[in-house]
Amino acid sequence: MAMIEFKNVEKYYGNFHALKNINLEIEEGKTVVLIGPSGSGKSTLIRTINGLEQIQSGDLIVHGENLAKKKTDMNLLRKNVGMVFQHFNLYANKTVLENIMLAPRIVLKRDEKENRELAEKLLEMVGLADKGNSYPNMLSGGQEQRVAIARSLAMKPKVLLFDEPTSALDPEMIGDVLEVMKKIARDSDMTMVVVTHEMGFAKQVADQVIFMADGTIIEKSGAKEFFENPKEERAKKFLSQVLNH
Amino acid sequence: MQEFLNAYTSINLIFLLKGLWITIEVSLISGALSFVIGSFLGVIRYAKFPVISMVVGFIVDILRNLPLLLIIFFTYFGLPNFGIRLNIMTSAIAALTVFEAAMIAEIVRSGIISVPIGQTEGARANGLTGAQTMWHIILPQAYKRMIPPLVSQLISLIKDTSLATIIVLPELTYHAQIIYGQNNSYMIPMFLAIAVMYFIVNYCLSLVGTWFGRRGNKTA
């Protein structure tokens, strides 16, 4: 069964048609990478999956819940759908450990000792075991992003969304974050949806690549197939622009 | 000169200090009440609930654009016409609270708006409800940014208590009036004395505000 399913989804910002007739199924446990030129609707599309953006028509079913229905409880849905943002969005008024432990404590009512143990384990996993008591503004961008990933994982979500997770980072920071993401893709059975410009990452970990332009999905294919033998003209042009420099 | 100094008898000074105490008491009570009420109104207005937020916004805008003196007149002279009779102290506190709450509501609302939207998105995506996001993430950061405007609002409030002289609230300015009412040559000495008292209290507050403001900048 598909974990995420778009059926004829349309999204507008005022008069601007941001997503045009999106049809897409993402299987449970798969890693899907969304690529395309800026302004193509990738970020908008990924933000609809946890309801940060509302769709105007069509159906969007995530983990069995139809987000197009008004009575769908977004808070319930978001327990199962984590998100990592381009600008991290760590809680500026909380320490690193508190950032990770807050939502499990007040949303999942997880036992405090268990909560702390998991938070510390996750910090170790992202290579920041010694930063638990730091505040976000004391960390580098790459460190902040790894904390943000740990914060999402602490909720034990079924789906993890990454919205350009490395676009705001200095080049030397990108590798550490990508390593963590690769580890998650490899070792967990989470469904991952990643908007990125990191083609190397897409090649290595994606089960499926989705190429978007002008609010529509132009091409969907396996990663290897997409990079070696893109079918659509726009995809070919895009790849030649991002790969040959 | 001697005449000038004669005004400062210990009896007169103690009488002034009693007035100062009422000024401070009324300011603290209405300050605390308006902080709580204003925070509620500010959050409600920010949250854009259907109807409720609009009504709150409408009332806040009206109150902010009325002279405080009119509100004081209304609570003391107007309300009895509706069967509500408050004593002087309570009317003064009620009027100041209503007016200040409207001012603080706007400070709170703009404080909330000044917290980057990413904080809300991060929290909502993390599974927090709107109310949890507001309480745990947004308000703590917003209040930190609001300290300087809140302090200057409190300073205005202390100065504005002198308007309650009009309903004979026995605060600092009124007590000064009583003293120079008995001996007109005491007028300037009394003006000077209460000016010094208002200045000391308010200047100390503004120093505290600057100190907190600086501290706030460092940690977030």
Coordinates of C-alpha atoms in Angstrom, one line a residue:
Chain A
M1 CA 0.0 0.0 0.0
A2 CA 1.2 3.5 -0.7
M3 CA 2.3 5.5 2.3
I4 CA 1.6 8.8 0.4
E5 CA -0.8 9.2 -2.5
F6 CA -1.6 12.3 -4.5
K7 CA -4.7 12.1 -6.7
N8 CA -5.3 15.0 -9.1
V9 CA -3.9 17.5 -6.6
E10 CA -4.1 21.2 -7.4
K11 CA -2.6 24.0 -5.3
Y12 CA -2.9 27.7 -5.8
Y13 CA -1.4 30.8 -4.1
G14 CA -4.0 33.4 -5.1
N15 CA -3.9 33.3 -8.9
F16 CA -0.6 31.5 -9.1
H17 CA -1.1 27.8 -10.0
A18 CA 1.7 26.2 -7.9
L19 CA 0.8 22.5 -8.3
K20 CA -0.9 21.3 -11.4
N21 CA -2.7 17.9 -11.4
I22 CA -0.3 16.0 -9.3
N23 CA -0.6 12.2 -9.3
L24 CA 2.0 10.3 -7.4
E25 CA 2.3 7.2 -5.2
I26 CA 5.1 6.8 -2.7
E27 CA 5.5 3.3 -1.3
E28 CA 6.2 2.6 2.3
G29 CA 9.9 2.5 3.2
K30 CA 11.1 4.0 0.0
T31 CA 13.4 7.0 -0.4
V32 CA 12.1 9.4 -3.0
V33 CA 14.1 12.4 -4.2
L34 CA 12.4 15.5 -5.8
I35 CA 14.5 17.6 -8.1
G36 CA 13.9 20.3 -10.5
P37 CA 14.7 24.0 -11.1
S38 CA 13.7 26.5 -8.5
G39 CA 10.1 27.6 -8.5
S40 CA 9.1 24.3 -9.9
G41 CA 6.9 23.4 -6.9
K42 CA 9.1 20.9 -5.2
S43 CA 9.0 22.6 -1.8
T44 CA 5.3 23.3 -2.1
L45 CA 4.6 19.7 -2.9
I46 CA 6.6 18.4 0.1
R47 CA 5.0 20.9 2.4
T48 CA 1.5 19.7 1.5
I49 CA 2.4 16.2 2.8
N50 CA 2.3 17.4 6.4
G51 CA -0.3 20.0 5.8
L52 CA 1.9 23.1 6.1
E53 CA 0.4 24.0 2.8
Q54 CA -3.2 23.2 2.0
I55 CA -4.4 21.8 -1.3
Q56 CA -7.3 23.3 -3.1
S57 CA -8.6 20.2 -4.9
G58 CA -7.9 16.5 -5.4
D59 CA -7.0 14.0 -2.7
L60 CA -3.9 13.6 -0.7
I61 CA -3.7 10.5 1.4
V62 CA -0.9 10.2 3.9
H63 CA -0.6 7.2 6.3
G64 CA -4.3 6.4 5.6
E65 CA -5.5 10.0 6.3
N66 CA -7.0 12.2 3.6
L67 CA -5.6 15.7 4.0
A68 CA -8.2 17.1 1.7
K69 CA -10.9 16.4 4.2
K70 CA -11.5 19.3 6.6
K71 CA -12.0 17.1 9.7
T72 CA -8.6 15.3 9.3
D73 CA -6.7 15.9 12.5
M74 CA -3.4 17.5 11.4
N75 CA -1.8 17.1 14.9
L76 CA -2.5 13.4 14.8
L77 CA -1.0 13.1 11.3
R78 CA 2.1 15.1 12.2
K79 CA 3.0 12.6 14.9
N80 CA 3.7 10.3 12.1
V81 CA 5.2 12.7 9.6
G82 CA 8.5 14.5 10.5
M83 CA 10.1 17.3 8.6
V84 CA 13.5 18.8 8.3
F85 CA 13.7 22.3 7.0
Q86 CA 16.2 24.3 4.9
H87 CA 16.7 26.7 7.8
F88 CA 16.6 24.1 10.5
N89 CA 13.9 25.9 12.6
L90 CA 15.3 24.6 15.9
Y91 CA 13.6 26.1 19.0
A92 CA 15.8 29.1 19.8
N93 CA 14.7 29.2 23.4
K94 CA 15.6 25.6 24.1
T95 CA 18.8 23.6 24.5
V96 CA 19.7 20.9 22.0
L97 CA 18.4 18.1 24.3
E98 CA 15.2 20.1 25.0
N99 CA 14.7 20.6 21.3
I100 CA 14.7 16.8 20.8
M101 CA 12.7 15.9 24.0
L102 CA 9.9 18.5 23.9
A103 CA 7.6 17.0 21.4
P104 CA 7.9 13.4 22.6
R105 CA 7.2 14.6 26.1
I106 CA 4.2 16.8 25.5
V107 CA 2.7 15.2 22.4
L108 CA 3.5 11.5 22.9
K109 CA 3.7 11.7 26.8
R110 CA 6.8 9.5 26.6
D111 CA 8.3 8.5 29.9
E112 CA 11.0 11.1 30.9
K113 CA 13.9 8.6 31.4
E114 CA 13.1 6.8 28.2
N115 CA 12.8 10.1 26.4
R116 CA 16.2 11.3 27.6
E117 CA 17.9 8.0 26.7
L118 CA 16.5 8.1 23.2
A119 CA 17.5 11.8 22.8
E120 CA 21.0 11.1 23.9
K121 CA 21.2 8.0 21.6
L122 CA 20.0 10.1 18.6
L123 CA 22.5 12.9 19.4
E124 CA 25.3 10.3 19.4
M125 CA 24.0 8.9 16.1
V126 CA 24.3 12.4 14.5
G127 CA 27.7 12.9 16.0
L128 CA 26.8 15.6 18.5
A129 CA 26.7 13.7 21.8
D130 CA 28.6 16.6 23.5
K131 CA 26.3 19.3 22.4
G132 CA 23.2 18.4 24.4
N133 CA 23.3 21.5 26.6
S134 CA 24.2 24.0 23.9
Y135 CA 21.7 26.4 22.5
P136 CA 21.0 26.4 18.8
N137 CA 22.8 29.8 18.2
M138 CA 26.0 28.3 19.6
L139 CA 26.1 25.6 16.8
S140 CA 27.2 25.8 13.2
G141 CA 24.6 25.3 10.5
G142 CA 25.6 21.7 9.8
Q143 CA 25.3 20.9 13.5
E144 CA 22.0 22.6 13.8
Q145 CA 20.7 20.6 10.8
R146 CA 21.8 17.3 12.4
V147 CA 20.0 18.3 15.6
A148 CA 16.9 19.0 13.6
I149 CA 17.2 15.5 12.1
A150 CA 17.5 14.0 15.6
R151 CA 14.5 16.0 16.7
S152 CA 12.4 14.6 13.9
L153 CA 13.6 11.0 14.5
A154 CA 12.7 11.3 18.2
M155 CA 9.1 11.2 17.3
K156 CA 9.7 7.9 15.5
P157 CA 7.7 9.0 12.4
K158 CA 6.6 6.8 9.6
V159 CA 7.5 9.5 7.0
L160 CA 10.3 11.9 7.1
L161 CA 10.3 14.9 4.8
F162 CA 13.5 16.9 4.0
D163 CA 13.0 20.3 2.4
E164 CA 16.4 21.3 0.9
P165 CA 18.2 20.2 4.0
T166 CA 21.6 21.2 2.8
S167 CA 20.9 24.4 0.7
A168 CA 21.6 26.8 3.5
L169 CA 24.9 25.1 4.6
D170 CA 28.5 26.0 3.9
P171 CA 30.0 23.5 1.5
E172 CA 32.2 21.8 4.1
M173 CA 29.1 21.2 6.3
I174 CA 27.0 19.4 3.7
G175 CA 28.9 16.1 3.8
D176 CA 28.1 15.4 7.5
V177 CA 24.4 16.1 7.0
L178 CA 24.2 13.9 3.9
E179 CA 26.0 11.1 5.8
V180 CA 23.4 11.1 8.5
M181 CA 20.6 11.1 5.9
K182 CA 22.2 8.2 4.0
K183 CA 22.5 6.3 7.3
I184 CA 18.7 6.8 7.9
A185 CA 17.8 5.7 4.4
R186 CA 19.9 2.6 4.7
D187 CA 19.1 1.5 8.3
S188 CA 15.5 2.5 8.9
D189 CA 12.2 1.5 7.3
M190 CA 11.0 5.1 7.2
T191 CA 9.5 6.5 4.1
M192 CA 11.8 9.5 3.1
V193 CA 10.9 12.3 0.7
V194 CA 13.8 14.6 -0.1
V195 CA 13.9 17.8 -2.0
T196 CA 17.5 18.5 -2.9
H197 CA 20.0 19.8 -5.3
E198 CA 22.6 17.2 -4.3
M199 CA 22.6 14.9 -7.3
G200 CA 25.3 12.6 -5.8
F201 CA 23.0 11.9 -2.9
A202 CA 20.0 11.3 -5.2
K203 CA 22.0 8.9 -7.3
Q204 CA 23.2 6.9 -4.2
V205 CA 20.1 6.6 -2.1
A206 CA 17.0 7.3 -4.1
D207 CA 14.7 4.5 -5.0
Q208 CA 12.8 6.9 -7.1
V209 CA 13.6 10.3 -8.6
I210 CA 10.8 12.7 -9.4
F211 CA 11.6 15.6 -11.7
M212 CA 9.4 18.6 -11.5
A213 CA 9.0 21.8 -13.5
D214 CA 6.4 24.6 -13.5
G215 CA 4.2 22.9 -10.9
T216 CA 3.9 19.5 -12.7
I217 CA 5.7 16.2 -12.5
I218 CA 7.6 15.8 -15.7
E219 CA 9.3 12.5 -15.1
K220 CA 9.3 9.7 -12.5
S221 CA 11.8 6.9 -12.7
G222 CA 14.3 4.9 -10.8
A223 CA 17.4 6.8 -9.8
K224 CA 19.8 4.9 -12.1
E225 CA 17.5 5.1 -15.0
F226 CA 16.9 8.8 -14.5
F227 CA 20.5 9.9 -14.3
E228 CA 21.8 7.6 -17.1
N229 CA 18.9 7.8 -19.4
P230 CA 16.4 10.6 -18.8
K231 CA 13.4 10.4 -21.1
E232 CA 12.0 13.9 -21.1
E233 CA 13.7 16.8 -22.9
R234 CA 13.4 19.2 -19.8
A235 CA 15.0 16.6 -17.6
K236 CA 17.8 16.1 -20.0
K237 CA 18.4 19.8 -20.2
F238 CA 18.2 20.2 -16.4
L239 CA 20.7 17.4 -15.8
S240 CA 23.2 18.8 -18.3
Q241 CA 23.0 22.1 -16.5
V242 CA 23.5 20.8 -13.0
L243 CA 26.0 18.0 -13.7
N244 CA 28.4 19.6 -16.2
H245 CA 30.1 22.3 -14.3
Chain B
M1 CA 14.9 80.7 49.2
Q2 CA 14.1 80.0 52.8
E3 CA 10.4 80.2 51.9
F4 CA 11.1 77.5 49.2
L5 CA 12.8 75.1 51.6
N6 CA 10.1 75.7 54.2
A7 CA 7.8 73.7 51.9
Y8 CA 9.7 70.5 52.6
T9 CA 8.6 69.8 56.2
S10 CA 8.8 66.2 57.2
I11 CA 5.0 66.2 57.4
N12 CA 4.6 67.3 53.9
L13 CA 7.3 64.9 52.6
I14 CA 5.7 62.0 54.4
F15 CA 2.3 63.0 52.9
L16 CA 3.9 63.0 49.4
L17 CA 5.5 59.6 50.0
K18 CA 2.1 58.3 51.0
G19 CA 0.8 59.6 47.6
L20 CA 3.7 58.0 45.9
W21 CA 2.8 54.7 47.5
I22 CA -0.7 54.9 46.1
T23 CA 0.7 55.7 42.7
I24 CA 3.0 52.7 42.9
E25 CA 0.3 50.4 44.3
V26 CA -2.3 51.4 41.6
S27 CA 0.4 51.1 38.9
L28 CA 1.5 47.6 40.0
I29 CA -2.0 46.2 40.3
S30 CA -3.3 47.6 37.0
G31 CA 0.1 46.7 35.4
A32 CA -0.2 43.1 36.5
L33 CA -3.8 42.8 35.5
S34 CA -3.3 44.5 32.2
F35 CA -0.3 42.3 31.5
V36 CA -2.4 39.1 31.9
I37 CA -5.5 40.5 30.1
G38 CA -3.4 42.2 27.4
S39 CA -1.5 38.9 26.7
F40 CA -4.8 37.0 26.2
L41 CA -6.2 39.7 23.9
G42 CA -2.9 39.9 22.0
V43 CA -2.8 36.1 21.4
I44 CA -6.5 36.0 20.5
R45 CA -6.0 38.8 18.0
Y46 CA -2.9 37.2 16.5
A47 CA -4.6 33.7 16.3
K48 CA -7.3 35.0 13.8
F49 CA -10.1 32.9 15.3
P50 CA -13.3 33.5 13.3
V51 CA -15.4 36.4 14.7
I52 CA -13.7 36.4 18.2
S53 CA -10.4 37.8 16.9
M54 CA -12.1 40.4 14.9
V55 CA -14.3 41.5 17.8
V56 CA -11.2 41.7 20.1
G57 CA -9.3 43.6 17.5
F58 CA -12.1 46.1 17.1
I59 CA -12.4 46.7 20.8
V60 CA -8.6 47.0 21.2
D61 CA -8.5 49.6 18.4
I62 CA -11.3 51.6 19.9
L63 CA -9.7 51.7 23.4
R64 CA -6.3 52.6 22.0
N65 CA -7.7 55.6 20.3
L66 CA -9.6 57.0 23.2
P67 CA -8.1 59.4 25.7
L68 CA -7.4 57.7 29.0
L69 CA -9.1 60.5 30.8
L70 CA -12.4 59.7 29.1
I71 CA -12.1 56.1 30.3
I72 CA -11.4 57.2 33.8
F73 CA -14.5 59.5 33.7
F74 CA -16.6 56.7 32.4
T75 CA -15.6 54.1 35.0
Y76 CA -16.2 56.6 37.9
F77 CA -19.0 58.9 36.7
G78 CA -20.5 56.8 33.8
L79 CA -20.8 53.3 35.2
P80 CA -23.1 54.2 38.1
N81 CA -25.7 55.0 35.5
F82 CA -25.6 51.3 34.6
G83 CA -25.9 50.3 38.2
I84 CA -22.2 49.7 38.7
R85 CA -20.7 51.8 41.5
L86 CA -17.0 51.4 42.1
N87 CA -15.0 53.3 44.7
I88 CA -12.3 55.7 43.6
M89 CA -9.4 53.3 43.9
T90 CA -11.3 50.5 42.0
S91 CA -12.5 52.9 39.3
A92 CA -8.9 54.1 38.7
I93 CA -7.5 50.6 38.6
A94 CA -10.3 49.4 36.3
A95 CA -9.8 52.3 33.9
L96 CA -6.0 52.0 33.8
T97 CA -6.3 48.2 33.4
V98 CA -8.7 48.4 30.5
F99 CA -6.6 51.1 28.7
E100 CA -3.2 49.4 29.3
A101 CA -4.5 46.0 28.4
A102 CA -5.4 47.4 25.0
M103 CA -1.9 48.8 24.6
I104 CA -0.2 45.6 25.8
A105 CA -2.4 43.5 23.5
E106 CA -0.8 45.3 20.6
I107 CA 2.7 44.9 22.1
V108 CA 2.1 41.2 22.5
R109 CA 0.7 40.8 19.1
S110 CA 3.7 42.5 17.4
G111 CA 6.0 40.6 19.7
I112 CA 4.5 37.3 18.5
I113 CA 4.8 38.5 14.9
S114 CA 8.5 39.3 15.4
V115 CA 9.3 35.7 16.1
P116 CA 10.4 34.0 12.8
I117 CA 7.6 31.9 11.2
G118 CA 10.1 29.0 11.0
Q119 CA 9.7 28.6 14.8
T120 CA 6.0 27.9 14.3
E121 CA 6.5 25.7 11.3
G122 CA 9.2 23.7 13.1
A123 CA 7.0 23.2 16.1
R124 CA 3.8 22.3 14.1
A125 CA 5.7 19.9 11.9
N126 CA 7.2 18.4 15.1
G127 CA 3.6 17.5 16.2
L128 CA 2.9 20.3 18.6
T129 CA -0.7 21.8 18.6
G130 CA -1.2 25.5 18.0
A131 CA -1.6 26.2 21.7
Q132 CA 1.5 24.1 22.7
T133 CA 3.5 26.0 20.0
M134 CA 2.4 29.3 21.4
W135 CA 3.0 28.4 25.0
H136 CA 6.3 26.5 24.8
I137 CA 8.0 28.1 21.8
I138 CA 6.6 31.4 20.6
L139 CA 5.6 33.3 23.7
P140 CA 8.9 32.8 25.6
Q141 CA 10.8 34.2 22.7
A142 CA 8.2 36.9 22.1
Y143 CA 8.3 38.1 25.7
K144 CA 12.0 38.4 25.7
R145 CA 11.8 40.7 22.7
M146 CA 8.9 42.6 24.3
I147 CA 10.7 43.6 27.5
P148 CA 11.8 47.1 26.4
P149 CA 8.3 48.1 25.1
L150 CA 6.6 46.6 28.1
V151 CA 8.8 48.5 30.4
S152 CA 8.1 51.8 28.6
Q153 CA 4.4 51.0 28.8
L154 CA 4.7 50.5 32.5
I155 CA 6.5 53.9 32.8
S156 CA 3.6 55.5 30.9
L157 CA 1.2 53.8 33.2
I158 CA 2.9 55.2 36.3
K159 CA 2.8 58.7 34.8
D160 CA -0.8 58.2 33.7
T161 CA -2.0 57.4 37.2
S162 CA -1.7 61.2 37.8
L163 CA -4.8 61.6 35.5
A164 CA -6.8 59.9 38.3
T165 CA -6.3 63.1 40.3
I166 CA -9.5 64.1 38.5
I167 CA -11.5 61.6 40.4
V168 CA -9.5 62.5 43.6
L169 CA -7.5 59.3 43.8
P170 CA -5.1 60.1 46.6
E171 CA -2.0 59.5 44.6
L172 CA 1.2 61.6 44.3
T173 CA 0.1 64.5 42.1
Y174 CA -3.2 64.9 44.1
H175 CA -1.3 65.0 47.4
A176 CA 1.0 67.7 46.0
Q177 CA -2.1 69.6 45.0
I178 CA -3.5 69.4 48.6
I179 CA -0.3 70.7 50.0
Y180 CA 0.1 73.7 47.8
G181 CA -3.7 74.3 47.9
Q182 CA -3.1 75.3 51.5
N183 CA -0.2 77.6 50.8
N184 CA 0.3 78.8 47.3
S185 CA 4.0 79.6 47.7
Y186 CA 4.5 75.8 48.1
M187 CA 3.4 75.2 44.5
I188 CA 6.8 75.3 42.8
P189 CA 8.6 73.3 45.6
M190 CA 5.9 70.7 45.4
F191 CA 6.1 70.4 41.6
L192 CA 9.9 70.0 41.9
A193 CA 9.5 67.3 44.6
I194 CA 7.0 65.2 42.7
A195 CA 9.0 65.6 39.5
V196 CA 12.0 64.2 41.3
M197 CA 10.0 61.3 42.7
Y198 CA 8.4 60.4 39.3
F199 CA 11.8 60.7 37.7
I200 CA 13.6 58.4 40.2
V201 CA 11.0 55.7 40.0
N202 CA 10.7 55.8 36.2
Y203 CA 14.4 56.2 35.5
C204 CA 15.2 53.2 37.6
L205 CA 12.6 51.2 35.7
S206 CA 14.0 52.2 32.4
L207 CA 17.5 51.2 33.5
V208 CA 16.1 47.8 34.5
G209 CA 14.5 47.6 31.0
T210 CA 17.7 48.4 29.2
W211 CA 19.5 45.8 31.3
F212 CA 17.0 43.1 30.5
G213 CA 17.0 44.2 26.8
R214 CA 20.7 43.8 26.6
R215 CA 20.6 40.4 28.4
G216 CA 17.8 39.2 26.1
N217 CA 19.9 40.1 23.0
K218 CA 22.7 37.9 24.2
T219 CA 20.8 34.6 24.7
A220 CA 18.4 34.5 21.8

